[in-house]
Coordinates of C-alpha atoms in Angstrom, one line a residue:
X221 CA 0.0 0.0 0.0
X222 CA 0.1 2.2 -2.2
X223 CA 0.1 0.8 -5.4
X224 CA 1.9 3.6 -6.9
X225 CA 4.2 6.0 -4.6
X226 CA 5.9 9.3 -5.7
X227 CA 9.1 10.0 -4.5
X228 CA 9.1 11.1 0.0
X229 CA 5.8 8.8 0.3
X230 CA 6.1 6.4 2.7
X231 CA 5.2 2.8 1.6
X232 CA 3.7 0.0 3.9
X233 CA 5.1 -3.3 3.2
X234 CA 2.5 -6.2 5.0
X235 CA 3.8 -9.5 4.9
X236 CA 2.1 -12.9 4.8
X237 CA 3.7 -16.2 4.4
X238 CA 1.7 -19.0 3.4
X239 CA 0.9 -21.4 6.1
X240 CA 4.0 -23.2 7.6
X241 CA 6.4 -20.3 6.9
X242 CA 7.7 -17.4 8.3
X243 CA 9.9 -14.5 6.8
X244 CA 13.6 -15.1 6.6
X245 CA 14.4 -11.5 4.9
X246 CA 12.9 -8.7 3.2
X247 CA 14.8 -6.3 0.9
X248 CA 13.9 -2.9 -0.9
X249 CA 16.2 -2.0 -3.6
X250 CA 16.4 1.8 -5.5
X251 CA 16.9 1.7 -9.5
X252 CA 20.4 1.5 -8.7
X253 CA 20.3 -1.7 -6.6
X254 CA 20.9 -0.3 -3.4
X255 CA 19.3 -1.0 -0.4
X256 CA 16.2 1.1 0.9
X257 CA 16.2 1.6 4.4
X258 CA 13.0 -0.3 5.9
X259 CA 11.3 0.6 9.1
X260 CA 9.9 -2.4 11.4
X261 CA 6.4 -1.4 12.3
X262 CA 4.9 -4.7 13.8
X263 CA 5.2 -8.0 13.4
X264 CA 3.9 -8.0 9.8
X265 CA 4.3 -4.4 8.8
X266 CA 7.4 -2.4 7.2
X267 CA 7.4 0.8 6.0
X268 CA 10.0 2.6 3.8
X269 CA 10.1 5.9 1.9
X270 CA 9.7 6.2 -1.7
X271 CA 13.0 7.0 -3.8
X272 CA 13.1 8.3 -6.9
X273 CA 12.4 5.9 -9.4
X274 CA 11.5 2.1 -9.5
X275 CA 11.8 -0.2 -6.3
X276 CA 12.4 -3.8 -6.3
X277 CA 10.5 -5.6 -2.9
X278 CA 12.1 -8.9 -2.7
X279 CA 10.8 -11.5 0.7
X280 CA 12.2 -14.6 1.2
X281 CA 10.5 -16.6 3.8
X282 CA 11.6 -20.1 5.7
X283 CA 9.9 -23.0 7.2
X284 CA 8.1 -22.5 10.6
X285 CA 10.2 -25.7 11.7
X286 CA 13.2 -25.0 10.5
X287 CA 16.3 -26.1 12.6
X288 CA 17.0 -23.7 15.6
X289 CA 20.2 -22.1 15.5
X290 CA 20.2 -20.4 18.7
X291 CA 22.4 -22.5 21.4
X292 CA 20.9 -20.4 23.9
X293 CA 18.8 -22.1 26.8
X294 CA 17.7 -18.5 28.3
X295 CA 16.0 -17.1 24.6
X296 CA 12.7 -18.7 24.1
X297 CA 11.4 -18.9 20.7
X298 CA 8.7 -16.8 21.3
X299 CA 10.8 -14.2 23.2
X300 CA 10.5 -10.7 21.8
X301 CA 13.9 -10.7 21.3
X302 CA 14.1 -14.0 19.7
X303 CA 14.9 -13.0 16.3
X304 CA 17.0 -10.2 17.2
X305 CA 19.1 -12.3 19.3
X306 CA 19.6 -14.6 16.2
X307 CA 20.3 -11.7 14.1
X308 CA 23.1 -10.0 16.2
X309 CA 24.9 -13.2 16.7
X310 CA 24.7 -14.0 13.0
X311 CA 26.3 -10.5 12.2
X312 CA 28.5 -10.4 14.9
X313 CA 27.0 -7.4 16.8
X314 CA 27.7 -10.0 20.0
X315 CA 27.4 -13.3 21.3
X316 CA 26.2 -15.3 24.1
X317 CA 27.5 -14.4 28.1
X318 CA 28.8 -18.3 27.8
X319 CA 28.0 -21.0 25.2
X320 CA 24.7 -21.3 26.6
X321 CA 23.1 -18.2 27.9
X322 CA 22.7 -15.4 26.7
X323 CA 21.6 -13.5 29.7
X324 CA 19.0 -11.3 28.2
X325 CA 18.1 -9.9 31.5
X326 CA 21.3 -8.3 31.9
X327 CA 21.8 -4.9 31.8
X328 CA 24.4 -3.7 29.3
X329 CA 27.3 -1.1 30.2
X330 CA 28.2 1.7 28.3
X331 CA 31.0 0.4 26.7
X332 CA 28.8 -2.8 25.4
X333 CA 26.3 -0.8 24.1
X334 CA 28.7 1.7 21.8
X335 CA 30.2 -1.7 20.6
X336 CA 27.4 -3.6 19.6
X337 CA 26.0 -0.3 17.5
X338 CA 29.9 0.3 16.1
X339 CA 29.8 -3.9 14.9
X340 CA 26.1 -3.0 13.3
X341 CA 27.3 -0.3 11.9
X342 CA 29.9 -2.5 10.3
X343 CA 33.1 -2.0 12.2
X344 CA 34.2 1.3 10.6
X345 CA 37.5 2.4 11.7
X346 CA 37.7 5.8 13.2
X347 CA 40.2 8.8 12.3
X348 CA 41.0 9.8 14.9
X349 CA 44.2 8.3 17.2
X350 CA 43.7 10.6 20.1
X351 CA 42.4 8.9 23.4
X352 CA 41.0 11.1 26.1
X353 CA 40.2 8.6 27.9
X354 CA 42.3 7.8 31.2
X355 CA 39.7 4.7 31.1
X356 CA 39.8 2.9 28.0
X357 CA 43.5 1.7 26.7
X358 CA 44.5 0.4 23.9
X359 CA 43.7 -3.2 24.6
X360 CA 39.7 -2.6 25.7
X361 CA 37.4 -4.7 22.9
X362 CA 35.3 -1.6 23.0
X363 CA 38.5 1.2 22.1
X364 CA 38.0 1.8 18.3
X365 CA 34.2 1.5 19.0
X366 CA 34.5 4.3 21.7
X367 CA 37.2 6.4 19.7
X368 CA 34.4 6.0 16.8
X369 CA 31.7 7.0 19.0
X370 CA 32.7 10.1 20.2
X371 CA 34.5 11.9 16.6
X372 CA 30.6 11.0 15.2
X373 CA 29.3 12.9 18.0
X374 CA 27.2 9.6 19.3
X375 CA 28.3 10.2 22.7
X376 CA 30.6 11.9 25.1
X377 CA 32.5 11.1 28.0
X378 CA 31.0 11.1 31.5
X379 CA 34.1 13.9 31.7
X380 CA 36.4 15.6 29.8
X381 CA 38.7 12.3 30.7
X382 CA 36.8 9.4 31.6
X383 CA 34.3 7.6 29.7
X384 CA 33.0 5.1 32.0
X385 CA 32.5 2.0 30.2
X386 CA 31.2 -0.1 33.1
X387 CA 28.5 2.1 33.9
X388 CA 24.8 1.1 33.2
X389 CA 23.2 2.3 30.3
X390 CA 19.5 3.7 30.3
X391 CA 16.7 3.3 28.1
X392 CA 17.5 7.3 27.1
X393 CA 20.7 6.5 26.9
X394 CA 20.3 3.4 24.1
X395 CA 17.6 5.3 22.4
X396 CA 20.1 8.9 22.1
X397 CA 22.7 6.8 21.0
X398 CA 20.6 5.5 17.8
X399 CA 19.4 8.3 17.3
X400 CA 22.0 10.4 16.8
X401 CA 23.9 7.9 15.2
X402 CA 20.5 7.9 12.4
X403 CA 21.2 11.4 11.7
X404 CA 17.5 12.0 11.5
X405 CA 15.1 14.0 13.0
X406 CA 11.2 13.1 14.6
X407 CA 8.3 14.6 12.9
X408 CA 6.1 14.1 15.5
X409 CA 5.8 14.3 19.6
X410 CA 5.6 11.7 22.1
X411 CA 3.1 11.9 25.3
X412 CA 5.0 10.1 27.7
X413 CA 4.5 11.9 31.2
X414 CA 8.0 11.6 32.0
X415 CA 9.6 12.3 29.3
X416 CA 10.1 16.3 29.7
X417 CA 10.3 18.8 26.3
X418 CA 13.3 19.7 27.7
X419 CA 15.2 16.4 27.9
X420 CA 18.1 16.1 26.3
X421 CA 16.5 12.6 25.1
X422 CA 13.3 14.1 24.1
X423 CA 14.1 14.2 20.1
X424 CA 15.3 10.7 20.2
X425 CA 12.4 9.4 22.3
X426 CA 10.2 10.5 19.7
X427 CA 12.4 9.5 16.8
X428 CA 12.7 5.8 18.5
X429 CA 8.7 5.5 18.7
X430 CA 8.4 7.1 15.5
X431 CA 10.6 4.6 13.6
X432 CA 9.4 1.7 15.6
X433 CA 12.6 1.3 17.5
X434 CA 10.7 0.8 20.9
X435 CA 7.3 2.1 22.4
X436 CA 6.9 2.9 26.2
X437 CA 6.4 0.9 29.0
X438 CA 3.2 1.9 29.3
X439 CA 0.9 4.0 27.1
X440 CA 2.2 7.3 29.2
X441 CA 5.5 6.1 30.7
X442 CA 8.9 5.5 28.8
X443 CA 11.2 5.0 31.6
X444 CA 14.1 6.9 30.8
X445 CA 16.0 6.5 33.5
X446 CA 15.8 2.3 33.8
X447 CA 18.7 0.1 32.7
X448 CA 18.5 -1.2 29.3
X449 CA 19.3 -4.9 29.1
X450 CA 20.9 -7.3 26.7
X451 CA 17.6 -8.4 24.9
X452 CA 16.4 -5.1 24.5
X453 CA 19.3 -3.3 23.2
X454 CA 19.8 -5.7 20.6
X455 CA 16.0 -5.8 19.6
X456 CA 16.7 -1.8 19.3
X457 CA 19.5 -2.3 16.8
X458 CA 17.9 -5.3 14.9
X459 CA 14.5 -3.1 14.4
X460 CA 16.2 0.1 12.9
X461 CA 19.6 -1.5 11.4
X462 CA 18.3 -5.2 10.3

C-alpha cells in the first residue's frame, strides 16, 4: 500500500507467508540496486520511503520448523527478542555471556552498548588516534568503537577524561545513541508523562517511537531512566539496522 508512490511517500510493506512459513528476509532495492532503508512497524508491517524511481521488494521466507540455531537455553522462541538475538549473533554485533546463555536480563554497560551499535554499523574504523580517555586503553574490545563513538558525536565522556565504560546504560541513553547515530530527525511528539520537552533525550524518544525502535512501557510512561538490558538493546539495533 500504495500501489503507486511518488518519491518522500512512505510505503507500507505487509507480509504474509503462506501457512507453515515465516519471513527469513525482506529487501527494498532503488533503481540502482541499493538497499532502501525499511522501518519495522509490527510484526507484519514495514514501512520505507519512496525514492526516486522504481523499487524492487524482494521477501524470502523459511519453514516454521526449520532447525533452531540459537544455542541459547535463556532465549525462548517466542521471546520478543528472539529473532533479534539470532540476528546480532549472526552478524556479529555480539554473542552469548557463555555457550549457553545469553543472559538477556542483563543490563548492558556503556561500553557494550557503543560496541554492539559500532559492529552494526559495520566495524568502521575511526580517524581519529587521540584517546581522552584515562579509562579505556588500547587493549579494551570496545577502544575503536568508543574512539568512533565520540569523533561521530554519538556520545561523550561522562568527563572531559573518563568515559566510564562499566557504567549502566539507560533506556534514554540506548535510544540517544541510535538516534544520533541515524542522523535523523522526529516529525512528531511523544506523550510520555516523563519524558520532559526539555530532555536532552526528548528528540530521540520520539524519533525511537516514530521509527518503531521501541514504544513505552506503558501507554504514558517510557522510563528513561531504567537500565536497558541485553535483549532489549539488541531488539533496538535489529528493528532500525536489520
Amino acid at each position: 500500500n500504495p500501489g503507486w508512490a511518488d518519491k518522500g511517500d512512505t510505503v507500507t510493506l505487509t507480509v504474509k507467508p503462506d501457512e507453515g512459513y515465516e519471513l527469513g528476509k525482506l529487501t527494498v532495492l532503488d533503481k540502482n540496486g541499493d538497499s532502501v532503508k525499511l522501518t519495522y512497524k509490527s510484526d507484519n508491517k514495514y514501512t520505507f520511503t519512496m525514492p526516486g524511481g522504481n523499487v524492487t521488494v524482494e521477501a524470502a521466507f523459511v519453514a516454521t520448523g526449520a532447525e533452531d540455531t540459537l544455542p541459547f537455553t535463556d532465549v525462548a522462541k517466542g521471546a520478543y527478542y528472539y529473532d533479534a538475538v539470532k540476528w546480532a549473533i549472526e552478524n556479529g554485533v555480539t554473542q552469548g555471556v557463555t555457550a549457553t546463555a545469553f543472559q538477556p536480563g542483563a543490563a548492558c554497560t556503556r561500553a557494550q552498548t557503543v560496541t554492539f551499535l559500532w559492529r552494526a554499523a559495520g566495524c568502521p574504523a575511526p580517524k581519529t588516534t587521540v584517546n581522552p580517555f584515562t579509562d579505556v586503553s588500547t587493549s579494551d574490545y570496545y577502544y575503536e568503537a568508543v574512539l568512533w563513538a565520540v569523533e561521530n558525536g554519538i556520545t561523550g565522556g561522562t568527563t572531559a577524561t573518563t568515559f566510564s565504560p562499566g557504567a549502566v546504560c539507560t533506556r534514554a541513553q540506548v535510544v540517544t545513541f541510535l538516534y544520533r547515530y541515524s542522523g535523523e530527525e522526529a516529525e512528531t511528539a511523544s506523550s510520555f508523562g516523563d519524558v520532559a520537552a526539555d530532555a536532552y533525550y526528548a528528540g530521540a524518544v520520539n524519533w525511537a517511537v516514530e521509527n518503531g525502535v521501541t514504544n513505552g512501557v506503558t501507554a504514558t510512561a517510557f522510563q528513561p531512566n531504567t537500565a536497558c538490558n541485553r535483549g532489549q538493546i539488541v531488539t533496538f539495533l535489529y528493528r532500525y539496522m536489520a
